[in-house]
Coordinates of C-alpha atoms in Angstrom, one line a residue:
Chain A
X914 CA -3.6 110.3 135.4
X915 CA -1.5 110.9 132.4
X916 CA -3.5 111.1 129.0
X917 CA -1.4 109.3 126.1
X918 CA 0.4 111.2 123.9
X919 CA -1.1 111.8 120.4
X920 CA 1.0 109.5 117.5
X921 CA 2.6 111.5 114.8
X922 CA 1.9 110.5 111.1
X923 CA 4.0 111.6 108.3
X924 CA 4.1 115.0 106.4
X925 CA 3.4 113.0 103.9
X926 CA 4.5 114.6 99.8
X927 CA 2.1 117.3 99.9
X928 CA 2.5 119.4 102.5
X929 CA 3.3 122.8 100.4
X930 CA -0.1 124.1 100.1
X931 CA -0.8 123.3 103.4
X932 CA 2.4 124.7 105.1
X933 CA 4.4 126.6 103.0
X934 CA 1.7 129.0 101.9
X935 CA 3.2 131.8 103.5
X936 CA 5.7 133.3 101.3
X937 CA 9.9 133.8 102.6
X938 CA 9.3 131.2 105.4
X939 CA 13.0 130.7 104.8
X940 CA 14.1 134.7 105.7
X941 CA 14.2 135.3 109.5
X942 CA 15.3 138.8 109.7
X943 CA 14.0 142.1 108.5
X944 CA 16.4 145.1 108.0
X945 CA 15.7 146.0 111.8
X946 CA 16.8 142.8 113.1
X947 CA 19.9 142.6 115.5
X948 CA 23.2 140.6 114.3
X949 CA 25.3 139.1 111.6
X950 CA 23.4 137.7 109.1
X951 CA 24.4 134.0 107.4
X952 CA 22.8 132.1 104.8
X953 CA 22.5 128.4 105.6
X954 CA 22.6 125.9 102.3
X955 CA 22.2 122.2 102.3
X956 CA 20.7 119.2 100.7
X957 CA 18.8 116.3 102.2
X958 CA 19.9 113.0 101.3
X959 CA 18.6 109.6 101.6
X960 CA 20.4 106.3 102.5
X961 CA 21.4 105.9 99.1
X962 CA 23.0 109.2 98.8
X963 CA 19.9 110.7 96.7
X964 CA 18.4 113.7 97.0
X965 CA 14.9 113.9 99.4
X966 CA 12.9 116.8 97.0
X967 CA 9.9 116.0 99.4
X968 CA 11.4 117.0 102.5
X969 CA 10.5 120.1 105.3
X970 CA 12.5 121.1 107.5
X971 CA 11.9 123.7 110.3
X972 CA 14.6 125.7 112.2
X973 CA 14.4 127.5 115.8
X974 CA 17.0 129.9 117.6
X975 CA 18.0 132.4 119.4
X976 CA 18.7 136.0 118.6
X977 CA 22.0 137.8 118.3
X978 CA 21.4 137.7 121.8
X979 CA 21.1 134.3 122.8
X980 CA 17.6 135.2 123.9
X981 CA 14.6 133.8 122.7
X982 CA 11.1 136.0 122.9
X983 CA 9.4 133.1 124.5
X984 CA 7.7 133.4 127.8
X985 CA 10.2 130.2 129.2
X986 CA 13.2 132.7 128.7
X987 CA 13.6 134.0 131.5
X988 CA 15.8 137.0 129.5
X989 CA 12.8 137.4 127.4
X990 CA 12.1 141.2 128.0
X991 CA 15.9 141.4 126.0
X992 CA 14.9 139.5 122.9
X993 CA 15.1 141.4 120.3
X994 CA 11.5 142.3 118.9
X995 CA 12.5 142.4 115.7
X996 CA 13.3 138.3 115.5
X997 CA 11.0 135.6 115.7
X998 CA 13.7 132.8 115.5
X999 CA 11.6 130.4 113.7
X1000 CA 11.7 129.2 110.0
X1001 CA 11.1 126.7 107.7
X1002 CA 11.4 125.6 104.2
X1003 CA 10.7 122.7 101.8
X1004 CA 13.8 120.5 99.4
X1005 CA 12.1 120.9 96.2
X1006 CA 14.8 121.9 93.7
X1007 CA 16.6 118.7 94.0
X1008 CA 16.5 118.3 97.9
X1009 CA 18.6 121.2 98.2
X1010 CA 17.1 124.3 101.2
X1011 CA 18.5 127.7 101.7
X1012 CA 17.8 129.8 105.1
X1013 CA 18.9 133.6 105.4
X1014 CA 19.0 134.2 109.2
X1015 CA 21.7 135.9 111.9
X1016 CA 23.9 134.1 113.7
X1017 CA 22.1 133.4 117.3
X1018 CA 24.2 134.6 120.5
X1019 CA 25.1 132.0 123.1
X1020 CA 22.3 130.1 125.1
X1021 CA 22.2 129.6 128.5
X1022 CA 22.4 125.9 128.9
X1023 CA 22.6 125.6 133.0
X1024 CA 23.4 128.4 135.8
X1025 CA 26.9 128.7 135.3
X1026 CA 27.5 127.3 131.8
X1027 CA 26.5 128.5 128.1
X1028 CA 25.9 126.8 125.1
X1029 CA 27.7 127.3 122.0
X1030 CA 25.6 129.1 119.0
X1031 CA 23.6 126.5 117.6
X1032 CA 20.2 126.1 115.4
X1033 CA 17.9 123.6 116.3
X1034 CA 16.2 121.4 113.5
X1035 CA 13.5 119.4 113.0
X1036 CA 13.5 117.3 109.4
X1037 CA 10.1 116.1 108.2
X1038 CA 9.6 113.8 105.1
X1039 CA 7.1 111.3 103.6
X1040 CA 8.8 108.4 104.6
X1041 CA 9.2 109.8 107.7
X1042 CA 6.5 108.4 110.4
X1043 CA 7.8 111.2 113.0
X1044 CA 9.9 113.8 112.6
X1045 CA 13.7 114.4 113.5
X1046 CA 15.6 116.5 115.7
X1047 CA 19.1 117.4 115.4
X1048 CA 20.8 121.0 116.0
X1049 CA 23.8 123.0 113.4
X1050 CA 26.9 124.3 114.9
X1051 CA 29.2 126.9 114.1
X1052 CA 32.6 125.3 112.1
X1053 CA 33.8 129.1 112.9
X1054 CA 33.3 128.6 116.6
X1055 CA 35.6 126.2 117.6
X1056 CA 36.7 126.5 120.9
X1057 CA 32.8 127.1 122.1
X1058 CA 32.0 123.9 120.3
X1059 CA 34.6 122.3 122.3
X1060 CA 32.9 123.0 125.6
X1061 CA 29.5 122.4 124.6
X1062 CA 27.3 120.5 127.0
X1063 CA 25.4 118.8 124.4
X1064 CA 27.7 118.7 121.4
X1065 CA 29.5 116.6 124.3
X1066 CA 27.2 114.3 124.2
X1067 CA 27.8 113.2 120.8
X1068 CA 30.3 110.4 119.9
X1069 CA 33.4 112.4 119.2
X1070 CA 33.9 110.9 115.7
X1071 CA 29.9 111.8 114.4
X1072 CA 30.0 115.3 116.0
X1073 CA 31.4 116.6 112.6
X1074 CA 28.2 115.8 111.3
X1075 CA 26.7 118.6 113.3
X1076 CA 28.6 121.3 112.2
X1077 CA 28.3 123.5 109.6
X1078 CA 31.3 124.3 107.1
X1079 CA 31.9 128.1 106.6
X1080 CA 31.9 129.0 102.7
X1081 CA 33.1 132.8 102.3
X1082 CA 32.4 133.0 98.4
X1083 CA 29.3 134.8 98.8
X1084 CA 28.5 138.2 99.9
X1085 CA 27.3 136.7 103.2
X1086 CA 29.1 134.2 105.4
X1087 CA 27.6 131.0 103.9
X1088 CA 27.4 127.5 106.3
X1089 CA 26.7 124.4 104.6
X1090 CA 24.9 121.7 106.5
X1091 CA 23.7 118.4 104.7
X1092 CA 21.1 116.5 106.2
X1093 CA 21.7 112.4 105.8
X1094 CA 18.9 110.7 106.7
X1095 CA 21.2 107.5 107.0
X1096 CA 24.1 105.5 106.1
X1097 CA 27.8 106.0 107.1
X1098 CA 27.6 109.3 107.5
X1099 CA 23.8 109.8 108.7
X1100 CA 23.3 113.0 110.7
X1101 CA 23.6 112.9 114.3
X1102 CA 19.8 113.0 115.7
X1103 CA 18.6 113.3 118.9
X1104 CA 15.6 112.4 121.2
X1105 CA 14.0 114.9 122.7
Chain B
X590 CA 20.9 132.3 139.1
X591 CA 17.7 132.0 136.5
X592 CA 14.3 130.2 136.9
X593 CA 13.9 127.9 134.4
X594 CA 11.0 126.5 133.0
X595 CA 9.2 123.3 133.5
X596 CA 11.3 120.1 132.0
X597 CA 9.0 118.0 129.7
X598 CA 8.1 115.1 128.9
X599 CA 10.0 113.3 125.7
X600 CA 8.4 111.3 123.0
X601 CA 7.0 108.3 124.1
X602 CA 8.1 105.4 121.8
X603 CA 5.2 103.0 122.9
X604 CA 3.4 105.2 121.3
X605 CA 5.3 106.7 118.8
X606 CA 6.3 105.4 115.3
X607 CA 9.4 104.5 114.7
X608 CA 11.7 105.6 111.7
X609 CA 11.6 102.6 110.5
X610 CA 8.4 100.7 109.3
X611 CA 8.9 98.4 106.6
X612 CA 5.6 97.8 105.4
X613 CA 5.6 102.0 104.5
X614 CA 8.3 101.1 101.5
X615 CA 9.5 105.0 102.0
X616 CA 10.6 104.4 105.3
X617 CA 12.9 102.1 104.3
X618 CA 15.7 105.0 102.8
X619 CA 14.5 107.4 104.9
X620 CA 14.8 106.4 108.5
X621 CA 17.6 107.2 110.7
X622 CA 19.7 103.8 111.6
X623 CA 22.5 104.8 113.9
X624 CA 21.1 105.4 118.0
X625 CA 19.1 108.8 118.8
X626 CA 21.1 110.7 121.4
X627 CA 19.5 111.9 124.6
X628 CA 18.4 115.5 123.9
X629 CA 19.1 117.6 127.3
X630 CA 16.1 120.4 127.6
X631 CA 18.0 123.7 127.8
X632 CA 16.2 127.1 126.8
X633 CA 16.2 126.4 122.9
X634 CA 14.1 123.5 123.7
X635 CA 11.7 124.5 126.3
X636 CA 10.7 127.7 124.2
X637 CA 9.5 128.3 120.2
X638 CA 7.7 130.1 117.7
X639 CA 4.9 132.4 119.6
X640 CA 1.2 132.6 117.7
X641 CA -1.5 135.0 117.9
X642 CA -5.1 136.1 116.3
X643 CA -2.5 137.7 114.0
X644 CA -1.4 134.8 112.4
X645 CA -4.6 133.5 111.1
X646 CA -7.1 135.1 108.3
X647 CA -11.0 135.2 108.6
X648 CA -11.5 132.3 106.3
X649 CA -8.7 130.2 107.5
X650 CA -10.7 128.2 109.6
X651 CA -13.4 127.5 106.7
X652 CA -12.1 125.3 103.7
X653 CA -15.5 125.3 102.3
X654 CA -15.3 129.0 101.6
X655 CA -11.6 130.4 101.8
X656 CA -11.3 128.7 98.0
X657 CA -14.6 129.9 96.1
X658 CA -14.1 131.0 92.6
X659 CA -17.9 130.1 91.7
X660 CA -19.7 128.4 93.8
X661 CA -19.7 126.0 97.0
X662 CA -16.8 123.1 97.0
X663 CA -18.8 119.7 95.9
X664 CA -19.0 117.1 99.0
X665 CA -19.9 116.4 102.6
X666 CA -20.0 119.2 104.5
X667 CA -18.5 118.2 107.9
X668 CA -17.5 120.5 111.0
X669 CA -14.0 119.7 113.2
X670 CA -13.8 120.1 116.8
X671 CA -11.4 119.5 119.1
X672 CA -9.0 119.8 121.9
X673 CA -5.3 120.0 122.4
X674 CA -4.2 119.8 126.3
X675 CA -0.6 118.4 127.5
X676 CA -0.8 114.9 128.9
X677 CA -1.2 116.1 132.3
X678 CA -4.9 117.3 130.8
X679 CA -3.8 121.2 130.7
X680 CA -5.3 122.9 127.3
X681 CA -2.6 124.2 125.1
X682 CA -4.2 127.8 124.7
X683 CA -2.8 129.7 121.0
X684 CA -1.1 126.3 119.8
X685 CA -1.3 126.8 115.3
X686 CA -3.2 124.3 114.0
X687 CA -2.3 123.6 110.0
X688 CA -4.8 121.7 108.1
X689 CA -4.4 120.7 104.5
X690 CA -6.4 117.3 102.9
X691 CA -7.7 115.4 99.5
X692 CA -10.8 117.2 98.0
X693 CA -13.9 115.1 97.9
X694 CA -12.9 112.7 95.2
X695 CA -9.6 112.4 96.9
X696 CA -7.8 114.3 94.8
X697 CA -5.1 116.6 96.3
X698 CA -3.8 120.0 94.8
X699 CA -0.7 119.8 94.7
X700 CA 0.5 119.4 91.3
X701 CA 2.4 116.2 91.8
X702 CA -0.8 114.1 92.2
X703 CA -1.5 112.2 89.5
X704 CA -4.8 110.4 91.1
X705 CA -7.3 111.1 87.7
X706 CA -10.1 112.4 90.0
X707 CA -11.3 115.4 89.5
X708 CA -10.2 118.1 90.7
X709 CA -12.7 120.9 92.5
X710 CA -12.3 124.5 91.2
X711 CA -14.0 125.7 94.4
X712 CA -11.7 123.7 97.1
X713 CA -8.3 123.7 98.0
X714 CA -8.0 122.0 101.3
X715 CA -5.7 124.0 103.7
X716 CA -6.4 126.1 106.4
X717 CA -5.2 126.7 110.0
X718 CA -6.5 127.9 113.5
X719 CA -5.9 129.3 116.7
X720 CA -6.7 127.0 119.6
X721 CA -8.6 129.2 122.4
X722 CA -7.8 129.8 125.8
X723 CA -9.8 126.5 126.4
X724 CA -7.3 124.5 124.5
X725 CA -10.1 124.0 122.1
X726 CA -10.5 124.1 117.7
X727 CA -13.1 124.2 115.2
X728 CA -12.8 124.3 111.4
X729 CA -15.3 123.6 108.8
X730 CA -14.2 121.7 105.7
X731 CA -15.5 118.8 103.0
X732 CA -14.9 114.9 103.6
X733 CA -12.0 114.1 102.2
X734 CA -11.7 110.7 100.0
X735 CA -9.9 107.6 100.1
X736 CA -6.6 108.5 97.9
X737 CA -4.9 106.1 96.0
X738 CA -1.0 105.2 96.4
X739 CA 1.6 103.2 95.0
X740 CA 3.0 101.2 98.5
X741 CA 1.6 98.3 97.3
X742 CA -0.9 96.6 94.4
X743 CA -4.2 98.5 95.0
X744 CA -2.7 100.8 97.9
X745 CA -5.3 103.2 99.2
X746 CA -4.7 105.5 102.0
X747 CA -8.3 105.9 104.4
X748 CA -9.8 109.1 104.3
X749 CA -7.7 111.8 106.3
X750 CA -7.1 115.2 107.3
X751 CA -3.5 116.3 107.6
X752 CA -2.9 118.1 111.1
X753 CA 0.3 120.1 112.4
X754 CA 0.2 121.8 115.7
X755 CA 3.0 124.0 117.0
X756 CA 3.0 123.3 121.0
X757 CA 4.3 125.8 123.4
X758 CA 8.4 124.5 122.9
X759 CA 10.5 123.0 120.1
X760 CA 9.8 119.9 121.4
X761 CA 6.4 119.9 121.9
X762 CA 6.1 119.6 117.4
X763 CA 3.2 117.5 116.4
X764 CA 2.4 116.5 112.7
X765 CA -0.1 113.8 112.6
X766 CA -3.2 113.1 110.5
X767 CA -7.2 112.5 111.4
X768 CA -8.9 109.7 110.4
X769 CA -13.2 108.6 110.6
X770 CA -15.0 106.1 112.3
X771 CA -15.5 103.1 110.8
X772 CA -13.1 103.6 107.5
X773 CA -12.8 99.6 106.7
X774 CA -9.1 100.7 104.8
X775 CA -7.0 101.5 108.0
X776 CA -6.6 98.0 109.2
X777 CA -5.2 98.2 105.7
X778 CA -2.9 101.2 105.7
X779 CA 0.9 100.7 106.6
X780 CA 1.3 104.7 107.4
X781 CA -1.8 103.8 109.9
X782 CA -0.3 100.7 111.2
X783 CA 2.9 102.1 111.9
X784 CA 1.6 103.3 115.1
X785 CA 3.0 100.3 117.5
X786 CA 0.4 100.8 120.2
X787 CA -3.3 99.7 119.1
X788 CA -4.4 102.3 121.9
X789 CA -2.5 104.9 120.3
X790 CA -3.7 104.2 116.6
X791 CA -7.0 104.8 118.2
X792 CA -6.2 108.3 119.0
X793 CA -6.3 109.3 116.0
X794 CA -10.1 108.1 114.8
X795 CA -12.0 111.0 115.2
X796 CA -15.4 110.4 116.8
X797 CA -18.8 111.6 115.0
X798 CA -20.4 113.9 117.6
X799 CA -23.8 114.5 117.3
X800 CA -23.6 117.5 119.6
X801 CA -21.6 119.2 116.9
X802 CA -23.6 118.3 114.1
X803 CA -26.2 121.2 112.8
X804 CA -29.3 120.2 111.4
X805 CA -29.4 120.3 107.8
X806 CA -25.9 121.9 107.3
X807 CA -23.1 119.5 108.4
X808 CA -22.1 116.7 110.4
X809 CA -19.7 117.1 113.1
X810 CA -16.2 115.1 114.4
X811 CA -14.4 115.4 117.4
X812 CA -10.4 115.0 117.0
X813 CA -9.1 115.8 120.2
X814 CA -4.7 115.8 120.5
X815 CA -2.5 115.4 123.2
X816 CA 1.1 116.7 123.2
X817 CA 4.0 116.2 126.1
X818 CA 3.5 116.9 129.5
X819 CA 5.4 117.8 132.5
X820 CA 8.1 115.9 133.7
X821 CA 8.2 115.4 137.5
X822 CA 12.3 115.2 137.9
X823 CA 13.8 118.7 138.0
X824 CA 15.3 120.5 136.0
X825 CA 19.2 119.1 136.4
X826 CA 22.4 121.6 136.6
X827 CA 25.8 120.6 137.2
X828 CA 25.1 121.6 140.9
X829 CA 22.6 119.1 141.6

């Protein structure tokens, strides 16, 4: 017999001292960590295009790799030790989030095919009675975009909302990803 | 050609909130409109974030003590148990559990609460914990209070302890809150109520148990949580 899933609840607005104790959530590498690293910047927005300061949002990947050191990987033993692949961070300063990561290798999506270099993302918020998944691509990977399995999935004309514009003003390559909770251009999410 | 790990279960909406819950006036701006797509479970779903012993302090699992400046935190001493298995009724061995909660006089910490209840020098209402090999939790803390809110005219959320659980994947993410027995506000509270499924609001009373409760120290609650299962259909590749 299956036993009933437990119901989320929201984060509610005061989640920081509870989960954002830990210091530099928001840095995923150290200097022994494999691959390029990228900052990701953007804002959360709201459906009436204003800033959510009380948002979370958590991100998960794979190393330069495209390994994750996770027992399910079957490539596990070539993760690199050195990257945990998660991180998260809260919208405070006017709904706006900054992550300093690498850019993740390709994942295997079936036997034969791979996916193209993508962070998943969860978006919590009071207001929000659940969570929300959706996952960043790569504006400066193009043609593996074009093949991806489940960028594919995605209404052709809301897939831009998925990928992350490349900004090379900064010392780093810089990819700006806005999260809309809703409205003409709301984020695609997905169900898990 | 790789193994790949078990394919899970997704979120069950009967049970599951929806974005959208009028009554919860936040929800309103906030909620996703446009249709979810299907999410296909490749690798970066079916794995995450790894914990261990050395992710957790000595104190984090006591919120009566992991706070003192000069003395003990004022209020009802009460001791959490629990359980987190999968819905096939497997425990979820090392799954981080985050706690954080209103002091006594529901009051919460953080500096954007305005509520004018005291706040408790010796209390700050977070901690976290390692679920055991058993699947199972305990933490000690203080009964939080009923907090006030401005949904509506005289809003008051129940008592509650905030919970978040990493599972095994990405998708197996909980964030949910704990209530108590017999709290005459939930039938009141629109963050409560947004749970579609009576059954499912249920899950998440705690029950007093008198088998955790130590004599002249504390009373216990049980607060056991359930996150996705196994899915029978296998895994699907552009072979099959």
């Amino acid at each position: 017999m299956k036993h009933m899933q437990t119901p989320s609840q929201t984060v509610g607005p005061f989640f920081h001292y509870g989960l954002m104790v830990e210091q530099d959530q928001n840095v995923l590498y150290d200097e022994m960590t494999r691959g390029q690293r990228i900052h990701i910047k953007g804002q959360v927005i709201d459906g009436k295009s204003q800033p959510v300061t009380d948002a979370m949002i958590e991100i998960w990947q794979a190393d330069a790799g495209g390994h994750h050191n996770h027992p399910s990987d079957p490539n596990q033993a070539q993760a690199d030790p050195h990257f945990k692949g998660f991180g998260r961070v809260d919208t405070v300063h006017n709904g706006q989030f900054l992550f300093r990561t690498i850019k993740p290798g390709r994942v295997a999506y079936d036997a034969e095919a791979d996916q193209a270099p993508h962070i998943n993302v969860r978006v919590f918020s009071r207001g929000m009675l659940i969570h929300a998944y959706t996952r960043l691509y790569f504006s400066d990977e193009e043609e593996a975009n074009k093949t991806d399995p489940v960028l594919n999935l995605v209404p052709a004309d809301r897939r831009y909302t998925l990928v992350a514009s490349r900004e090379d003003t900064g010392e780093l390559p810089t990819y700006c990803f806005n999260v809309v909770l809703q409205g003409e251009m709301e984020t695609v999410f997905f169900n898990p | 050609m790789q193994e790949l790990p078990r394919v899970l279960t997704s979120l069950d909406w009967n049970v599951q909130p929806p974005y959208l819950h009028a009554p919860y006036k936040s929800t309103v701006l906030r909620s996703p409109q446009k249709p979810l797509i299907p999410l296909p479970q490749t690798l970066s779903e079916l794995t995450g974030p790894v914990y261990g012993h050395e992710n957790i302090r000595p104190l984090d699992n006591d919120l009566t003590k992991n706070a003192v400046v000069n003395g003990e935190p004022v209020g009802e001493r009460i001791i959490v148990v629990g359980r987190v298995i999968d819905e096939d009724g497997r425990p979820v061995p090392n799954a981080l559990i985050e706690v954080w909660q209103a002091n006594a006089c529901g009051r919460y910490i953080h500096k954007n609460d305005q509520h004018p209840a005291p706040l408790d020098p010796n209390f700050t209402g977070a901690g976290r914990v390692l679920t055991d090999a058993n699947g199972e939790y305990r933490f000690t803390t203080i009964k939080p209070g009923a907090y006030p809110w401005r949904n509506h005219e005289n809003a008051w959320r129940p008592a509650h302890i905030h919970f978040s659980i990493f599972g095994t994947a990405f998708i197996s993410r909980l964030v949910t809150q704990m209530f108590f027995p017999g709290d005459p506000l939930m039938p009141l509270d629109p963050i409560y109520n947004g749970i579609p499924d009576e059954n499912g609001r249920k899950r998440l009373i705690s029950e007093y148990a008198h088998d955790i409760t130590e004599p002249e120290w504390a009373l216990g609650y049980r607060f056991n949580i359930v996150l996705n299962g196994s899915r029978m259909t296998p895994f699907e590749t552009k072979d099959a």
